[in-house]
Amino acid sequence: MFQNTKCECGHQNPVGTVLCESCGKPLLEELLTDESAPLEMRYDGVARRSQKANPHIVDRIWNFFSSVKIAVYLIAITLVGACLGTIFQQENTLINMTERSEFAAFYKEQHGTFGVIYHALGLSRTYESWWFVLLLVMIGTSLVICSLDRVLPLYRALSKQQIRKHLQFITRQQVVYNGTVEGDQEAWLTELGKQLKRKHYRVYQEKGALLAEKNRFSRWGPYINHIGLIIFLLAVLGRSIPAWHMDKYLTLYEGETRQIPDTNYYVKNENFTVDYYTDDELANNQKGTKVVKLYETEARLYECTDACDDPMKEPVLTEVKHHNIRVNSALSYKGLKLYQNSYQERVRFISVKPSLINSATGKSLGTFELSMDHPAEKLEVGSYKLTLSDYYPDFSLDDKSQPMTKTREPNNPAFVIRVNGPNIQAAGELYIYFAMPSEKSKYYEKIINESFKQRGDNTGLFTIKVENPIVDGKMNNITYSEYSTYLNIRVDKAMPYIWFGAAISMIGLIMGFYWQHRRIWLRFDDHSLSLGGHTNKNSFGLRADVAWALGKTGIEVEPKSLDNRRNVR
Amino acid sequence: MTLNGWIDFSSDAFIVAFYLYCASFICFAIAVAGKRWSNRKPEDHTSRWGKIGFGLAVLGWLAHLTFFFTRWYGGGHIPTSNMYEFMTFLGMAIMFAFIVVHLIYRNMILGAFALPLIIIIIAYASVFPSEVQPLIPALNNYWLKIHVTTAATGEAFFAVGFAAALMQLIRVVDFTRTDKAGKRSQFWTEFSLFVIIVLIGFLVAVFTFRAAGYESTFNQETIVIDDAGIAKSSVKEVIYSLPPLVAPYNSEAVSFQSFIGMKEPLFESPSWLNGANAGRKLNTVIWSVIAGLLLYGVLRLFARKKLAAVIHPHLSDIDPDDLEEISYRAIAIGFPIFTLGALIFAMIWAEIAWSRFWGWDPKEVWALVTFLFYSVYLHLRLSRGWQGTRSAWLAVIGFLVVMFTLVGVNLVIAGLHSYSGV
Amino acid sequence: MGRYRKSIQYIILAAVLLVGGYAIANSLFSKSVVLTKGDKPPSFRLAGLDNEVHELQDYEGKPLILNFWGTFCPPCRDEMPALQKQYDKWKGEGLELVGINLSEDKLTVESFIRQVGVSFPILMDKDKKTEKKYGLKQYPTTFFITPKGVIQEVVIGGLLSEEEIEVRVQRLMKS
């Protein structure tokens, strides 16, 4: 491909130049055939960096990504891909499933054959799939290369503009005026320049020619936007760096303290509250239904300061933050964020305070506390020593009728307690105590204590039970949690970069869309005046500017008549 | 005045706004259609009636604003929290965008296309229950104000871009052409109008049956798998206000009001439509198409030609390039606002409320799709051959994408944004 | 200028390849924690019922059976005697057997161990931490680890009979 790139004005242009960089004369053959057609003014007609005579493989890749057409295709394919992902639920919304087989079964059951196909194609994980990520990577690449290829030549072209442009360049703009000016042309030009200055144009004048320009900075808007998008995309990628990102869920019943996995922090659910709207506050069609007004976790965040990794000792915790976590109000501490995700209404035992009672007199000998988590093994009640010899959080019998715990949760806690003390048999008295005040539990308790008695393990001297279990309609001597809170724990160190990228991108968008680069060229050839105007957006506004300025200098024109697009109708 | 008094007052203001918009539309229609009436200069006629129309539109908008702020005051929170409130707000935003674009371009004809759009949207809003509902915890945040209003404003400019693009398409469509491409453009232009008629048909169907007090009820059984992985079935009552041609999936009729001899639903909705009340929505869509077809048939019978061909001659003295510029400009104004409101502010709020700025929730994805679509539009306009009719088509499709994001996602896809239960 | 431009092109394309490659690789390889044959078992540091601290590296260089169990899990309870018998049989040859309890109360565990008469070390997991590290899905899960510290086999779910354990121990001894 050989092309004579030297313009008649003497300027040597790079290969691929559409309009001479210096005088603006159209250089491409096809532009010369129709002399009245408006010019293509993209990037001021400069050669893109990538347009080269002999492409090498690297150049070819470069050229591929440098094409806006390719960019548009990439965006369009991403758009379609993103749509596909919304046909059915994505796998990541199914928090309680992890295995591929579970997901497959879910899609089959929920959506039938379509679901099976959808899952098999991997569309149930569209946004994490390699092809979707690849598309985003390619868009990112295209953003870098497209911008780089255009912004530098454009910058060069705009920073050294000739004032007197080629006649064809002027008459083939989108806004054109041709006329004659009698009298002092230079004085008229100066006057016009003055008027244009009032419209905030920068005016450059030389003999018989004028260039007025404003809002050139808006040309950089798209590129700034692209830079912002690149930062944004890189920041999103940064989230995949393990140390930068954490996303964990914790369920905590009221009063529970748990370690936040993989950190040195512990969180305690001090108290959980749910408020419902009263009927007065609800709309008529909602009355009688339960609408949640507020739910919040009173949380305490602790940092472990000592014995953190020592399995033999309890960690030493120091409170670092106290916050009521609500939807829209997370606990935030040094980049660690605890969000209220949801909650569950689920009763869970925390502890019980039964009394040791003399069966014969019915008199209480004192109370003791049994915690459902790590209950104390040695207790003292008056002059008696109590030893916990067994604990079943969820009492049940196995297939050999041996007592066992069904789960790890204290759903039906049973304690086996040995009582030693004065005036009782040397081995002490053995009792089982069920904390759950249900009929079934108490029945078991009775049967087992009977069998202990028959074996001679106890003489029925004592009874263990909670006294005054209900006071003023409230449970007494039993502490339990009504709700379990479900917290989402996050670390997202990439967030500042994400917001930064978004902000840059937004600045670029505003620059590019709310201001328009406008330029007006004038030249005199003898008495005939040629005016051309160009803007990248809003030629309506440019026409108004030109007509206004011409009007101020004695040439009355209709803005509409300046329109040169599709020739003059 | 009591708080409820304010809410009642706001409803009145809304009705006033609605009628003012209708009056404004009639004036704009006269401005367009009456140009060739005898004894007048066309430009003066258009300018006079256009000015009256615009004045009425501004008055309507003021009434609409009154509605908005009195409801805000009476309800205690910004009225953008359910479908009714959002749609009325969108109508108000489109009106705002229209006023802005009108003040820039002073094109008297634009109103003839923008106002029906606004009227349809606020009529659509009225389909939903208009009672003030208290906020659920997730919405109770100042970002509700910021995110929803900016997103809707951006979308409103896209709506104005759509109106101008549709005008442009009707303006440039050539009814004398008989070749394939010509036929195609005639068909699709007509089809766009047909879709709008279907929307009107939907409104007519809903309000007719509502006026007649129609109601049928079903019990629908749904199976939900809870956190522990246990399948639970729950029975929910589904009330139809249009005669059920389609029953909800897995349901039985509780009460069925017969309609012209129809005693039971014709078929059951498919299982894969999984939005809330999918069966009822499908039923509504079918009714809308039926009503739209009827309405379209009647109009064609009167006009005896394609509807686009009826409007086309009235637009002949508008420069299609002007229309294209208006459409493009409206979209160019809307794009940054949309990006800010529907993506960036949405991300900030999602980060605050849901702990992640982006979660590929269907609504989020569709906001992104809208963004990508308009990016394609803006990039394609850089290249030759994509200005003119093609970009007008893109502007029209773009608005369809917007409407799908706003309405369609709630209609067919279940997700985090399904607050309104609509 | 040409050379300068070329090097910029190379640098940018290389950066794209690197960053993009990382992104795509990330999406291709899921971060599942399910351990299989050939994996290295994650380390742990836990308290034993013997009031000593036990670490995985204490058992380095010896064939090791790691059994995750709980008293709430019937197959775990049922296979305990078989494990104990095999431990008695092979401990002379250097076999190590460690039971990791699934975060239960010490009291509950102790009384069960006493009942069955287990003599191999029982470690107490806390807050399901170790269990999660090992990616457990079902109980019991038993890991057979070679002296080189590589997982030879994972047996998920019960119940292992004495013979089944023996076959695997022999295989472990041979490696």
Tab-separated table of N, CA, C and O in Angstrom, chain B residues 191-233:
chain	number	residue	atom	x	y	z
B	191	PHE	N	-45.158	-1.559	13.365
B	191	PHE	CA	-45.120	-2.472	14.500
B	191	PHE	C	-44.845	-1.711	15.809
B	191	PHE	O	-45.458	-1.998	16.838
B	192	SER	N	-43.943	-0.717	15.733
B	192	SER	CA	-43.663	0.077	16.939
B	192	SER	C	-44.942	0.739	17.438
B	192	SER	O	-45.220	0.763	18.639
B	193	LEU	N	-45.707	1.275	16.500
B	193	LEU	CA	-46.965	1.908	16.897
B	193	LEU	C	-47.907	0.857	17.480
B	193	LEU	O	-48.612	1.103	18.459
B	194	PHE	N	-47.884	-0.335	16.881
B	194	PHE	CA	-48.751	-1.406	17.369
B	194	PHE	C	-48.422	-1.749	18.826
B	194	PHE	O	-49.315	-1.939	19.653
B	195	VAL	N	-47.117	-1.806	19.121
B	195	VAL	CA	-46.712	-2.123	20.502
B	195	VAL	C	-47.278	-1.087	21.465
B	195	VAL	O	-47.783	-1.416	22.548
B	196	ILE	N	-47.231	0.176	21.037
B	196	ILE	CA	-47.772	1.228	21.898
B	196	ILE	C	-49.278	1.032	22.075
B	196	ILE	O	-49.827	1.187	23.177
B	197	ILE	N	-49.939	0.636	20.984
B	197	ILE	CA	-51.395	0.388	21.056
B	197	ILE	C	-51.673	-0.766	22.015
B	197	ILE	O	-52.648	-0.741	22.771
B	198	VAL	N	-50.809	-1.796	22.000
B	198	VAL	CA	-51.001	-2.918	22.924
B	198	VAL	C	-50.917	-2.426	24.370
B	198	VAL	O	-51.709	-2.825	25.224
B	199	LEU	N	-49.961	-1.521	24.616
B	199	LEU	CA	-49.850	-0.947	25.960
B	199	LEU	C	-51.136	-0.242	26.350
B	199	LEU	O	-51.642	-0.384	27.468
B	200	ILE	N	-51.676	0.523	25.390
B	200	ILE	CA	-52.935	1.212	25.668
B	200	ILE	C	-54.036	0.176	25.887
B	200	ILE	O	-54.868	0.306	26.785
B	201	GLY	N	-53.979	-0.898	25.082
B	201	GLY	CA	-54.957	-1.980	25.221
B	201	GLY	C	-54.907	-2.577	26.620
B	201	GLY	O	-55.943	-2.839	27.237
B	202	PHE	N	-53.706	-2.748	27.117
B	202	PHE	CA	-53.531	-3.260	28.469
B	202	PHE	C	-54.235	-2.359	29.481
B	202	PHE	O	-54.990	-2.815	30.340
B	203	LEU	N	-53.995	-1.039	29.309
B	203	LEU	CA	-54.602	-0.097	30.251
B	203	LEU	C	-56.118	-0.140	30.158
B	203	LEU	O	-56.828	-0.166	31.170
B	204	VAL	N	-56.608	-0.192	28.903
B	204	VAL	CA	-58.060	-0.231	28.702
B	204	VAL	C	-58.632	-1.475	29.372
B	204	VAL	O	-59.611	-1.407	30.130
B	205	ALA	N	-57.985	-2.628	29.140
B	205	ALA	CA	-58.487	-3.882	29.709
B	205	ALA	C	-58.514	-3.798	31.229
B	205	ALA	O	-59.524	-4.119	31.873
B	206	VAL	N	-57.424	-3.341	31.803
B	206	VAL	CA	-57.341	-3.305	33.269
B	206	VAL	C	-58.413	-2.391	33.851
B	206	VAL	O	-59.150	-2.769	34.766
B	207	PHE	N	-58.510	-1.190	33.276
B	207	PHE	CA	-59.443	-0.238	33.884
B	207	PHE	C	-60.895	-0.626	33.619
B	207	PHE	O	-61.768	-0.380	34.446
B	208	THR	N	-61.160	-1.260	32.468
B	208	THR	CA	-62.530	-1.703	32.189
B	208	THR	C	-62.956	-2.759	33.200
B	208	THR	O	-64.018	-2.650	33.821
B	209	PHE	N	-62.125	-3.790	33.374
B	209	PHE	CA	-62.520	-4.862	34.295
B	209	PHE	C	-62.528	-4.380	35.736
B	209	PHE	O	-63.280	-4.857	36.562
B	210	ARG	N	-61.646	-3.416	36.008
B	210	ARG	CA	-61.635	-2.886	37.368
B	210	ARG	C	-62.935	-2.143	37.632
B	210	ARG	O	-63.549	-2.298	38.694
B	211	ALA	N	-63.373	-1.361	36.646
B	211	ALA	CA	-64.629	-0.620	36.789
B	211	ALA	C	-65.788	-1.589	36.953
B	211	ALA	O	-66.743	-1.335	37.687
B	212	ALA	N	-65.697	-2.746	36.274
B	212	ALA	CA	-66.771	-3.728	36.357
B	212	ALA	C	-66.649	-4.568	37.630
B	212	ALA	O	-67.532	-5.360	37.938
B	213	GLY	N	-65.572	-4.395	38.363
B	213	GLY	CA	-65.398	-5.112	39.637
B	213	GLY	C	-65.127	-6.592	39.468
B	213	GLY	O	-65.544	-7.425	40.273
B	214	TYR	N	-64.407	-6.947	38.422
B	214	TYR	CA	-64.153	-8.368	38.174
B	214	TYR	C	-63.106	-8.927	39.135
B	214	TYR	O	-62.113	-8.278	39.441
B	215	GLU	N	-63.325	-10.169	39.602
B	215	GLU	CA	-62.311	-10.812	40.449
B	215	GLU	C	-62.458	-12.331	40.448
B	215	GLU	O	-63.558	-12.860	40.567
B	216	SER	N	-61.363	-13.022	40.279
B	216	SER	CA	-61.314	-14.473	40.465
B	216	SER	C	-60.118	-14.790	41.346
B	216	SER	O	-59.119	-14.075	41.323
B	217	THR	N	-60.229	-15.874	42.106
B	217	THR	CA	-59.164	-16.184	43.051
B	217	THR	C	-58.666	-17.615	42.873
B	217	THR	O	-59.455	-18.525	42.611
B	218	PHE	N	-57.376	-17.787	43.015
B	218	PHE	CA	-56.768	-19.117	42.961
B	218	PHE	C	-55.920	-19.352	44.199
B	218	PHE	O	-55.444	-18.406	44.820
B	219	ASN	N	-55.761	-20.629	44.521
B	219	ASN	CA	-54.754	-20.975	45.520
B	219	ASN	C	-53.587	-21.613	44.795
B	219	ASN	O	-53.752	-22.607	44.098
B	220	GLN	N	-52.421	-21.025	44.967
B	220	GLN	CA	-51.266	-21.559	44.273
B	220	GLN	C	-50.303	-22.155	45.280
B	220	GLN	O	-49.982	-21.553	46.292
B	221	GLU	N	-49.831	-23.364	44.964
B	221	GLU	CA	-48.873	-24.009	45.848
B	221	GLU	C	-47.478	-23.822	45.274
B	221	GLU	O	-47.213	-24.118	44.118
B	222	THR	N	-46.591	-23.286	46.102
B	222	THR	CA	-45.209	-23.148	45.646
B	222	THR	C	-44.305	-23.917	46.585
B	222	THR	O	-44.577	-24.017	47.782
B	223	ILE	N	-43.258	-24.447	46.026
B	223	ILE	CA	-42.307	-25.195	46.843
B	223	ILE	C	-41.022	-24.404	46.945
B	223	ILE	O	-40.436	-24.003	45.943
B	224	VAL	N	-40.637	-24.133	48.167
B	224	VAL	CA	-39.435	-23.347	48.412
B	224	VAL	C	-38.452	-24.228	49.165
B	224	VAL	O	-38.836	-24.965	50.065
B	225	ILE	N	-37.205	-24.132	48.771
B	225	ILE	CA	-36.190	-24.890	49.501
B	225	ILE	C	-35.533	-23.932	50.487
B	225	ILE	O	-35.003	-22.905	50.093
B	226	ASP	N	-35.614	-24.245	51.755
B	226	ASP	CA	-35.121	-23.300	52.760
B	226	ASP	C	-33.613	-23.467	52.987
B	226	ASP	O	-32.965	-24.283	52.335
B	227	ASP	N	-33.094	-22.692	53.899
B	227	ASP	CA	-31.645	-22.676	54.141
B	227	ASP	C	-31.102	-24.045	54.528
B	227	ASP	O	-29.982	-24.391	54.222
B	228	ALA	N	-31.929	-24.801	55.236
B	228	ALA	CA	-31.466	-26.105	55.680
B	228	ALA	C	-31.575	-27.145	54.567
B	228	ALA	O	-31.264	-28.309	54.751
B	229	GLY	N	-32.045	-26.709	53.411
B	229	GLY	CA	-32.146	-27.621	52.280
B	229	GLY	C	-33.412	-28.452	52.295
B	229	GLY	O	-33.530	-29.444	51.576
B	230	ILE	N	-34.372	-28.046	53.120
B	230	ILE	CA	-35.610	-28.815	53.201
B	230	ILE	C	-36.673	-28.122	52.350
B	230	ILE	O	-36.858	-26.905	52.418
B	231	ALA	N	-37.327	-28.915	51.512
B	231	ALA	CA	-38.357	-28.341	50.650
B	231	ALA	C	-39.628	-28.112	51.471
B	231	ALA	O	-40.086	-28.993	52.189
B	232	LYS	N	-40.136	-26.900	51.375
B	232	LYS	CA	-41.373	-26.590	52.082
B	232	LYS	C	-42.379	-26.101	51.059
B	232	LYS	O	-42.032	-25.356	50.145
B	233	SER	N	-43.596	-26.510	51.231
B	233	SER	CA	-44.582	-25.994	50.292
B	233	SER	C	-45.430	-24.964	51.012
B	233	SER	O	-45.706	-25.080	52.202
